Amino acid sequence: MFNPFAALRGTLRRSADGTPRPDADGSMSLMEHLYELRRRLTIAALALAVGGVVGFLWFNHDPFGLPSLGRILTAPYCDLPSDRRATLNGDAQSCTLLATGVFDAFFLQFKVGLVAGVVLSSPVWLGQFWGFITPGLYAKEKKYARVFVGCAAFLFTCGAVLAYFIVAQGLKVLLGFSSGVVSVALSPNDYFGFVVALLIIFGVSFELPLLVVMLNRVGVLPAANLKKWRRGIIMGLFVFAAFATPGSDVISMLALALALVVLFELAVLIASAHDRRKERTSADAQTFSDLDDDEPSPLDLSGGTSESGYDHDESRYTDTNEDLRSHQDPRSYTDAT
């Protein structure tokens, strides 16, 4: 039976029980890799559970002066004019959602708490994932991986923040068609499903330009092809935004499409700079590779020397050579004696 507390004790406890320790170079056997994977998955699962409990409690409470998670998520809906949403208790200033099932409130709080737990515990489970793959990477690969993870987290956050501010505008458009005729009372599952889906879609979509840059780095997608396909790619981004946005409203679709176009153009600039630098490096390498073994380098590192690479005082160079020939010529040596 799997014991999570035994798994948390890690490599030291397993070694004390007779399991071989990793070699001096850090290599491990297949079973040791599996034990290490189990240990890190256990830590990540416990972190997710703790984060889920915190998110579940945060939904209805205001910790440390912060607004509750429920109030944060319902703020875009509550900012709508009172004539565009139903007033359930007769108070025009109140803002509540309509639950029609017995377990609707509980399952809503549970799902929101789970999503919040994934976000809150992300430093832990990302750290465990990073710790598991790091031993198999070279130093250069580790540097690229750090940059990739950092940029991915930043772009996802930017996309989620943009989506949060777009929610209110999208709701105004979608619920504006019922103004004066129908009072809309949203259910918790429909509303929070719409908000969470929009946050995730915007966050994941913001990773597309990062994917373009990484493909360019490995040589799969040159900047010349990106420039040649620019019109088609931009059209594809608008089509993707139209299908990806859950509400299919014009505001969220245009916001996502325009943001992706800006990020794509930035990715093209980065790819172009990388390709130019790569071409210069390749040109320099080709210049030196074409030289004969006895041919001098075209670089002039001597400062004040002539083309021959010797002292610019030609007379001293000539005198020195004549002295050397005189010493090497036997007849000169005989005459001198």
mmCIF file of C-alpha atoms in Angstrom:
data_model
loop_
_atom_site.group_PDB
_atom_site.id
_atom_site.type_symbol
_atom_site.label_atom_id
_atom_site.label_comp_id
_atom_site.label_asym_id
_atom_site.label_seq_id
_atom_site.Cartn_x
_atom_site.Cartn_y
_atom_site.Cartn_z
ATOM 1 C CA MET A 1 0.000 0.000 0.000
ATOM 2 C CA PHE A 2 1.311 3.423 -0.937
ATOM 3 C CA ASN A 3 2.326 5.506 2.069
ATOM 4 C CA PRO A 4 2.721 9.220 1.244
ATOM 5 C CA PHE A 5 4.698 9.928 4.417
ATOM 6 C CA ALA A 6 7.209 7.237 3.514
ATOM 7 C CA ALA A 7 7.471 8.682 0.018
ATOM 8 C CA LEU A 8 8.220 12.128 1.456
ATOM 9 C CA ARG A 9 11.239 10.829 3.336
ATOM 10 C CA GLY A 10 12.949 10.538 -0.033
ATOM 11 C CA THR A 11 16.316 9.217 -1.005
ATOM 12 C CA LEU A 12 17.972 9.216 2.418
ATOM 13 C CA ARG A 13 15.397 6.899 3.969
ATOM 14 C CA ARG A 14 15.452 4.554 1.009
ATOM 15 C CA SER A 15 19.212 4.379 1.166
ATOM 16 C CA ALA A 16 19.090 3.526 4.869
ATOM 17 C CA ASP A 17 16.694 0.678 4.060
ATOM 18 C CA GLY A 18 19.155 -0.845 1.637
ATOM 19 C CA THR A 19 18.255 0.841 -1.646
ATOM 20 C CA PRO A 20 21.462 1.835 -3.473
ATOM 21 C CA ARG A 21 22.315 5.516 -3.387
ATOM 22 C CA PRO A 22 22.834 7.447 -6.641
ATOM 23 C CA ASP A 23 26.285 7.148 -8.158
ATOM 24 C CA ALA A 24 28.920 9.797 -7.595
ATOM 25 C CA ASP A 25 28.154 11.368 -10.972
ATOM 26 C CA GLY A 26 24.484 11.747 -10.058
ATOM 27 C CA SER A 27 23.172 8.954 -12.291
ATOM 28 C CA MET A 28 20.343 6.760 -11.000
ATOM 29 C CA SER A 29 18.793 3.484 -12.016
ATOM 30 C CA LEU A 30 15.286 3.163 -13.437
ATOM 31 C CA MET A 31 13.790 2.217 -10.062
ATOM 32 C CA GLU A 32 15.478 5.161 -8.384
ATOM 33 C CA HIS A 33 13.993 7.457 -11.022
ATOM 34 C CA LEU A 34 10.562 5.998 -10.344
ATOM 35 C CA TYR A 35 10.990 6.480 -6.584
ATOM 36 C CA GLU A 36 12.069 10.064 -7.172
ATOM 37 C CA LEU A 37 9.084 10.664 -9.462
ATOM 38 C CA ARG A 38 6.722 9.225 -6.837
ATOM 39 C CA ARG A 39 8.193 11.433 -4.139
ATOM 40 C CA ARG A 40 7.862 14.608 -6.204
ATOM 41 C CA LEU A 41 4.334 13.735 -7.342
ATOM 42 C CA THR A 42 3.363 13.224 -3.703
ATOM 43 C CA ILE A 43 4.711 16.644 -2.723
ATOM 44 C CA ALA A 44 2.919 18.263 -5.674
ATOM 45 C CA ALA A 45 -0.370 16.512 -4.811
ATOM 46 C CA LEU A 46 -0.165 17.593 -1.169
ATOM 47 C CA ALA A 47 0.551 21.172 -2.256
ATOM 48 C CA LEU A 48 -2.489 21.079 -4.570
ATOM 49 C CA ALA A 49 -4.647 19.751 -1.732
ATOM 50 C CA VAL A 50 -3.502 22.485 0.658
ATOM 51 C CA GLY A 51 -4.001 25.155 -2.011
ATOM 52 C CA GLY A 52 -7.476 23.792 -2.762
ATOM 53 C CA VAL A 53 -8.458 24.003 0.916
ATOM 54 C CA VAL A 54 -7.172 27.580 1.074
ATOM 55 C CA GLY A 55 -9.107 28.495 -2.070
ATOM 56 C CA PHE A 56 -12.261 26.782 -0.738
ATOM 57 C CA LEU A 57 -12.120 28.800 2.489
ATOM 58 C CA TRP A 58 -11.133 31.999 0.704
ATOM 59 C CA PHE A 59 -14.293 31.866 -1.426
ATOM 60 C CA ASN A 60 -16.508 33.178 1.412
ATOM 61 C CA HIS A 61 -13.978 34.881 3.721
ATOM 62 C CA ASP A 62 -11.880 38.046 3.602
ATOM 63 C CA PRO A 63 -8.398 37.031 4.792
ATOM 64 C CA PHE A 64 -5.964 39.741 5.886
ATOM 65 C CA GLY A 65 -8.230 42.493 4.612
ATOM 66 C CA LEU A 66 -8.406 41.061 1.090
ATOM 67 C CA PRO A 67 -11.787 40.694 -0.600
ATOM 68 C CA SER A 68 -13.194 37.192 -0.787
ATOM 69 C CA LEU A 69 -12.577 35.134 -3.888
ATOM 70 C CA GLY A 70 -16.299 35.095 -4.627
ATOM 71 C CA ARG A 71 -16.470 38.897 -4.578
ATOM 72 C CA ILE A 72 -13.425 39.172 -6.821
ATOM 73 C CA LEU A 73 -14.934 36.868 -9.436
ATOM 74 C CA THR A 74 -18.425 38.406 -9.307
ATOM 75 C CA ALA A 75 -17.122 41.992 -9.541
ATOM 76 C CA PRO A 76 -17.448 42.179 -13.368
ATOM 77 C CA TYR A 77 -21.068 40.986 -13.135
ATOM 78 C CA CYS A 78 -21.895 43.332 -10.268
ATOM 79 C CA ASP A 79 -20.477 46.303 -12.184
ATOM 80 C CA LEU A 80 -23.240 45.936 -14.766
ATOM 81 C CA PRO A 81 -26.158 48.397 -14.589
ATOM 82 C CA SER A 82 -29.024 47.119 -12.479
ATOM 83 C CA ASP A 83 -31.388 47.096 -15.468
ATOM 84 C CA ARG A 84 -29.236 44.450 -17.183
ATOM 85 C CA ARG A 85 -29.278 41.882 -14.344
ATOM 86 C CA ALA A 86 -32.059 40.505 -12.215
ATOM 87 C CA THR A 87 -32.587 41.853 -8.695
ATOM 88 C CA LEU A 88 -33.602 38.885 -6.570
ATOM 89 C CA ASN A 89 -34.225 40.507 -3.155
ATOM 90 C CA GLY A 90 -35.760 43.812 -4.233
ATOM 91 C CA ASP A 91 -32.581 45.823 -3.595
ATOM 92 C CA ALA A 92 -31.214 47.338 -6.784
ATOM 93 C CA GLN A 93 -27.739 47.607 -5.251
ATOM 94 C CA SER A 94 -27.507 43.934 -4.330
ATOM 95 C CA CYS A 95 -25.711 41.477 -6.600
ATOM 96 C CA THR A 96 -26.379 37.743 -6.276
ATOM 97 C CA LEU A 97 -26.437 34.772 -8.592
ATOM 98 C CA LEU A 98 -29.355 32.371 -8.861
ATOM 99 C CA ALA A 99 -28.776 28.770 -7.759
ATOM 100 C CA THR A 100 -31.515 26.304 -8.701
ATOM 101 C CA GLY A 101 -30.006 23.124 -7.252
ATOM 102 C CA VAL A 102 -29.318 21.948 -3.722
ATOM 103 C CA PHE A 103 -25.634 21.262 -4.320
ATOM 104 C CA ASP A 104 -24.995 24.108 -6.766
ATOM 105 C CA ALA A 105 -23.412 26.401 -4.169
ATOM 106 C CA PHE A 106 -21.194 23.650 -2.757
ATOM 107 C CA PHE A 107 -19.940 22.387 -6.112
ATOM 108 C CA LEU A 108 -19.327 25.934 -7.272
ATOM 109 C CA GLN A 109 -17.209 26.718 -4.221
ATOM 110 C CA PHE A 110 -15.405 23.387 -4.627
ATOM 111 C CA LYS A 111 -14.520 23.969 -8.296
ATOM 112 C CA VAL A 112 -13.425 27.562 -7.736
ATOM 113 C CA GLY A 113 -11.339 26.484 -4.745
ATOM 114 C CA LEU A 114 -9.703 23.753 -6.842
ATOM 115 C CA VAL A 115 -8.768 26.201 -9.599
ATOM 116 C CA ALA A 116 -7.438 28.628 -6.990
ATOM 117 C CA GLY A 117 -5.454 25.799 -5.428
ATOM 118 C CA VAL A 118 -3.760 25.051 -8.743
ATOM 119 C CA VAL A 119 -2.744 28.711 -9.059
ATOM 120 C CA LEU A 120 -1.684 29.175 -5.424
ATOM 121 C CA SER A 121 0.375 25.975 -5.318
ATOM 122 C CA SER A 122 1.972 26.523 -8.735
ATOM 123 C CA PRO A 123 5.386 27.500 -7.264
ATOM 124 C CA VAL A 124 5.519 24.146 -5.459
ATOM 125 C CA TRP A 125 4.451 21.777 -8.242
ATOM 126 C CA LEU A 126 6.412 23.722 -10.848
ATOM 127 C CA GLY A 127 9.441 23.506 -8.554
ATOM 128 C CA GLN A 128 8.994 19.743 -8.236
ATOM 129 C CA PHE A 129 8.719 19.371 -11.996
ATOM 130 C CA TRP A 130 11.811 21.522 -12.460
ATOM 131 C CA GLY A 131 13.732 19.545 -9.851
ATOM 132 C CA PHE A 132 12.919 16.270 -11.586
ATOM 133 C CA ILE A 133 14.042 17.279 -15.088
ATOM 134 C CA THR A 134 17.024 19.471 -14.119
ATOM 135 C CA PRO A 135 19.567 16.634 -13.571
ATOM 136 C CA GLY A 136 19.103 15.541 -17.193
ATOM 137 C CA LEU A 137 19.782 18.964 -18.712
ATOM 138 C CA TYR A 138 22.996 20.658 -19.738
ATOM 139 C CA ALA A 139 23.847 24.108 -18.416
ATOM 140 C CA LYS A 140 22.745 25.811 -21.657
ATOM 141 C CA GLU A 141 19.491 23.854 -21.668
ATOM 142 C CA LYS A 142 18.833 24.854 -18.058
ATOM 143 C CA LYS A 143 19.278 28.516 -18.983
ATOM 144 C CA TYR A 144 16.824 28.237 -21.863
ATOM 145 C CA ALA A 145 14.361 26.316 -19.698
ATOM 146 C CA ARG A 146 14.447 28.994 -16.981
ATOM 147 C CA VAL A 147 13.786 31.720 -19.537
ATOM 148 C CA PHE A 148 10.995 29.687 -21.126
ATOM 149 C CA VAL A 149 9.237 28.963 -17.823
ATOM 150 C CA GLY A 150 9.575 32.558 -16.632
ATOM 151 C CA CYS A 151 8.229 34.007 -19.876
ATOM 152 C CA ALA A 152 5.412 31.447 -19.984
ATOM 153 C CA ALA A 153 4.271 32.315 -16.460
ATOM 154 C CA PHE A 154 4.451 36.045 -17.190
ATOM 155 C CA LEU A 155 2.497 35.758 -20.456
ATOM 156 C CA PHE A 156 -0.167 33.534 -18.897
ATOM 157 C CA THR A 157 -0.640 36.039 -16.077
ATOM 158 C CA CYS A 158 -0.912 38.932 -18.536
ATOM 159 C CA GLY A 159 -3.519 37.046 -20.538
ATOM 160 C CA ALA A 160 -5.574 36.182 -17.450
ATOM 161 C CA VAL A 161 -5.465 39.794 -16.192
ATOM 162 C CA LEU A 162 -6.571 41.093 -19.600
ATOM 163 C CA ALA A 163 -9.424 38.556 -19.661
ATOM 164 C CA TYR A 164 -10.600 39.658 -16.216
ATOM 165 C CA PHE A 165 -11.048 43.234 -17.415
ATOM 166 C CA ILE A 166 -12.643 42.050 -20.665
ATOM 167 C CA VAL A 167 -15.312 40.010 -18.832
ATOM 168 C CA ALA A 168 -17.313 43.090 -17.829
ATOM 169 C CA GLN A 169 -17.262 44.488 -21.365
ATOM 170 C CA GLY A 170 -18.273 41.156 -22.825
ATOM 171 C CA LEU A 171 -21.156 40.820 -20.380
ATOM 172 C CA LYS A 172 -22.379 44.313 -21.260
ATOM 173 C CA VAL A 173 -22.572 43.327 -24.913
ATOM 174 C CA LEU A 174 -24.133 39.907 -24.328
ATOM 175 C CA LEU A 175 -26.662 41.042 -21.741
ATOM 176 C CA GLY A 176 -27.424 44.308 -23.512
ATOM 177 C CA PHE A 177 -29.748 42.532 -25.951
ATOM 178 C CA SER A 178 -32.177 41.757 -23.114
ATOM 179 C CA SER A 179 -32.341 45.238 -21.616
ATOM 180 C CA GLY A 180 -35.925 46.350 -20.988
ATOM 181 C CA VAL A 181 -37.449 43.071 -22.141
ATOM 182 C CA VAL A 182 -35.828 40.204 -20.225
ATOM 183 C CA SER A 183 -34.123 40.248 -16.819
ATOM 184 C CA VAL A 184 -31.135 37.906 -16.827
ATOM 185 C CA ALA A 185 -30.432 35.925 -13.666
ATOM 186 C CA LEU A 186 -27.205 33.996 -14.186
ATOM 187 C CA SER A 187 -26.612 30.709 -12.429
ATOM 188 C CA PRO A 188 -23.326 30.277 -10.563
ATOM 189 C CA ASN A 189 -22.144 27.429 -12.783
ATOM 190 C CA ASP A 190 -22.816 29.335 -16.005
ATOM 191 C CA TYR A 191 -21.212 32.554 -14.807
ATOM 192 C CA PHE A 192 -18.108 31.100 -13.195
ATOM 193 C CA GLY A 193 -17.708 28.653 -16.056
ATOM 194 C CA PHE A 194 -17.691 31.596 -18.450
ATOM 195 C CA VAL A 195 -15.197 33.585 -16.371
ATOM 196 C CA VAL A 196 -12.781 30.709 -15.719
ATOM 197 C CA ALA A 197 -12.900 29.588 -19.358
ATOM 198 C CA LEU A 198 -12.124 33.108 -20.520
ATOM 199 C CA LEU A 199 -9.201 33.416 -18.084
ATOM 200 C CA ILE A 200 -7.703 30.094 -19.182
ATOM 201 C CA ILE A 201 -8.226 30.715 -22.900
ATOM 202 C CA PHE A 202 -6.581 34.141 -22.757
ATOM 203 C CA GLY A 203 -3.715 32.828 -20.631
ATOM 204 C CA VAL A 204 -2.991 29.840 -22.873
ATOM 205 C CA SER A 205 -3.404 31.882 -26.066
ATOM 206 C CA PHE A 206 -0.732 34.301 -24.884
ATOM 207 C CA GLU A 207 1.740 31.391 -25.025
ATOM 208 C CA LEU A 208 1.508 31.148 -28.839
ATOM 209 C CA PRO A 209 4.104 33.894 -29.538
ATOM 210 C CA LEU A 210 6.483 32.212 -27.085
ATOM 211 C CA LEU A 211 6.066 28.990 -29.067
ATOM 212 C CA VAL A 212 6.965 30.888 -32.246
ATOM 213 C CA VAL A 213 10.162 32.230 -30.664
ATOM 214 C CA MET A 214 11.197 28.796 -29.391
ATOM 215 C CA LEU A 215 10.624 27.204 -32.815
ATOM 216 C CA ASN A 216 12.747 29.939 -34.342
ATOM 217 C CA ARG A 217 15.496 29.333 -31.791
ATOM 218 C CA VAL A 218 15.776 25.662 -32.739
ATOM 219 C CA GLY A 219 15.780 26.496 -36.459
ATOM 220 C CA VAL A 220 12.344 25.110 -37.367
ATOM 221 C CA LEU A 221 10.665 28.451 -38.141
ATOM 222 C CA PRO A 222 12.921 31.101 -39.747
ATOM 223 C CA ALA A 223 11.951 34.752 -39.529
ATOM 224 C CA ALA A 224 11.788 34.978 -43.338
ATOM 225 C CA ASN A 225 8.947 32.461 -43.373
ATOM 226 C CA LEU A 226 7.122 34.348 -40.633
ATOM 227 C CA LYS A 227 7.283 37.545 -42.666
ATOM 228 C CA LYS A 228 6.169 35.741 -45.810
ATOM 229 C CA TRP A 229 3.220 34.128 -44.006
ATOM 230 C CA ARG A 230 2.310 37.244 -41.974
ATOM 231 C CA ARG A 231 -1.068 37.910 -43.614
ATOM 232 C CA GLY A 232 -2.210 34.327 -43.353
ATOM 233 C CA ILE A 233 -1.082 34.035 -39.749
ATOM 234 C CA ILE A 234 -2.889 37.240 -38.748
ATOM 235 C CA MET A 235 -6.059 36.013 -40.427
ATOM 236 C CA GLY A 236 -5.662 32.711 -38.604
ATOM 237 C CA LEU A 237 -5.306 34.540 -35.280
ATOM 238 C CA PHE A 238 -8.609 36.347 -35.835
ATOM 239 C CA VAL A 239 -10.327 33.078 -36.764
ATOM 240 C CA PHE A 240 -8.825 31.393 -33.696
ATOM 241 C CA ALA A 241 -10.031 34.226 -31.453
ATOM 242 C CA ALA A 242 -13.550 33.969 -32.900
ATOM 243 C CA PHE A 243 -13.778 30.263 -32.093
ATOM 244 C CA ALA A 244 -11.819 30.300 -28.831
ATOM 245 C CA THR A 245 -13.728 32.951 -26.897
ATOM 246 C CA PRO A 246 -16.539 31.215 -24.977
ATOM 247 C CA GLY A 247 -19.077 34.042 -25.284
ATOM 248 C CA SER A 248 -18.447 34.653 -29.013
ATOM 249 C CA ASP A 249 -18.936 38.366 -28.366
ATOM 250 C CA VAL A 250 -17.178 40.975 -30.450
ATOM 251 C CA ILE A 251 -15.403 42.664 -27.520
ATOM 252 C CA SER A 252 -13.578 39.603 -26.194
ATOM 253 C CA MET A 253 -12.870 38.316 -29.711
ATOM 254 C CA LEU A 254 -11.275 41.591 -30.835
ATOM 255 C CA ALA A 255 -9.345 41.974 -27.579
ATOM 256 C CA LEU A 256 -7.851 38.494 -27.892
ATOM 257 C CA ALA A 257 -7.122 38.823 -31.615
ATOM 258 C CA LEU A 258 -5.472 42.249 -31.345
ATOM 259 C CA ALA A 259 -3.383 41.159 -28.353
ATOM 260 C CA LEU A 260 -2.199 38.060 -30.237
ATOM 261 C CA VAL A 261 -1.325 40.148 -33.308
ATOM 262 C CA VAL A 262 0.786 42.510 -31.194
ATOM 263 C CA LEU A 263 2.544 39.588 -29.513
ATOM 264 C CA PHE A 264 3.093 37.905 -32.872
ATOM 265 C CA GLU A 265 4.734 41.030 -34.306
ATOM 266 C CA LEU A 266 6.966 41.183 -31.244
ATOM 267 C CA ALA A 267 7.877 37.523 -31.790
ATOM 268 C CA VAL A 268 8.751 38.293 -35.436
ATOM 269 C CA LEU A 269 11.086 41.093 -34.313
ATOM 270 C CA ILE A 270 12.814 38.780 -31.843
ATOM 271 C CA ALA A 271 13.123 36.040 -34.475
ATOM 272 C CA SER A 272 14.538 38.493 -37.031
ATOM 273 C CA ALA A 273 17.169 39.739 -34.594
ATOM 274 C CA HIS A 274 18.121 36.152 -33.760
ATOM 275 C CA ASP A 275 18.437 35.180 -37.440
ATOM 276 C CA ARG A 276 20.584 38.231 -38.245
ATOM 277 C CA ARG A 277 22.922 37.430 -35.390
ATOM 278 C CA LYS A 278 23.053 33.811 -36.511
ATOM 279 C CA GLU A 279 23.886 34.830 -40.086
ATOM 280 C CA ARG A 280 26.752 37.061 -38.937
ATOM 281 C CA THR A 281 28.177 34.262 -36.849
ATOM 282 C CA SER A 282 27.887 31.810 -39.739
ATOM 283 C CA ALA A 283 29.530 34.290 -42.132
ATOM 284 C CA ASP A 284 32.508 34.774 -39.814
ATOM 285 C CA ALA A 285 32.883 31.035 -39.384
ATOM 286 C CA GLN A 286 32.710 30.520 -43.153
ATOM 287 C CA THR A 287 35.392 33.171 -43.719
ATOM 288 C CA PHE A 288 37.885 31.395 -41.492
ATOM 289 C CA SER A 289 36.981 27.939 -42.758
ATOM 290 C CA ASP A 290 37.836 28.963 -46.363
ATOM 291 C CA LEU A 291 41.383 30.018 -45.457
ATOM 292 C CA ASP A 292 44.338 27.800 -46.334
ATOM 293 C CA ASP A 293 46.411 26.461 -43.464
ATOM 294 C CA ASP A 294 49.381 28.676 -44.453
ATOM 295 C CA GLU A 295 47.286 31.744 -45.288
ATOM 296 C CA PRO A 296 47.408 34.604 -42.744
ATOM 297 C CA SER A 297 44.255 35.673 -40.932
ATOM 298 C CA PRO A 298 42.503 38.799 -42.287
ATOM 299 C CA LEU A 299 42.313 40.192 -38.759
ATOM 300 C CA ASP A 300 44.834 42.951 -37.996
ATOM 301 C CA LEU A 301 45.606 42.700 -34.295
ATOM 302 C CA SER A 302 49.093 44.253 -34.371
ATOM 303 C CA GLY A 303 48.003 47.888 -34.164
ATOM 304 C CA GLY A 304 50.857 49.649 -36.000
ATOM 305 C CA THR A 305 52.256 46.943 -38.242
ATOM 306 C CA SER A 306 52.463 46.647 -41.991
ATOM 307 C CA GLU A 307 50.677 44.148 -44.217
ATOM 308 C CA SER A 308 53.468 41.616 -43.740
ATOM 309 C CA GLY A 309 52.746 41.548 -40.037
ATOM 310 C CA TYR A 310 56.307 42.528 -39.097
ATOM 311 C CA ASP A 311 57.756 45.752 -37.778
ATOM 312 C CA HIS A 312 56.838 48.690 -39.967
ATOM 313 C CA ASP A 313 60.496 49.763 -40.032
ATOM 314 C CA GLU A 314 61.427 47.973 -43.286
ATOM 315 C CA SER A 315 65.076 48.964 -43.113
ATOM 316 C CA ARG A 316 65.550 47.274 -39.745
ATOM 317 C CA TYR A 317 63.686 44.238 -41.063
ATOM 318 C CA THR A 318 66.022 44.086 -44.126
ATOM 319 C CA ASP A 319 69.177 44.539 -42.035
ATOM 320 C CA THR A 320 68.118 41.829 -39.673
ATOM 321 C CA ASN A 321 67.502 39.384 -42.522
ATOM 322 C CA GLU A 322 70.890 40.188 -44.119
ATOM 323 C CA ASP A 323 72.674 39.567 -40.833
ATOM 324 C CA LEU A 324 70.923 36.237 -40.531
ATOM 325 C CA ARG A 325 71.923 35.230 -44.086
ATOM 326 C CA SER A 326 75.488 36.257 -43.468
ATOM 327 C CA HIS A 327 75.700 34.052 -40.434
ATOM 328 C CA GLN A 328 74.093 31.170 -42.294
ATOM 329 C CA ASP A 329 76.321 31.536 -45.442
ATOM 330 C CA PRO A 330 79.599 29.569 -44.998
ATOM 331 C CA ARG A 331 81.478 31.838 -47.389
ATOM 332 C CA SER A 332 80.607 34.887 -45.329
ATOM 333 C CA TYR A 333 81.728 33.006 -42.251
ATOM 334 C CA THR A 334 85.111 32.183 -43.993
ATOM 335 C CA ASP A 335 85.690 35.783 -45.067
ATOM 336 C CA ALA A 336 84.969 36.980 -41.582
ATOM 337 C CA THR A 337 87.540 34.603 -40.139
#
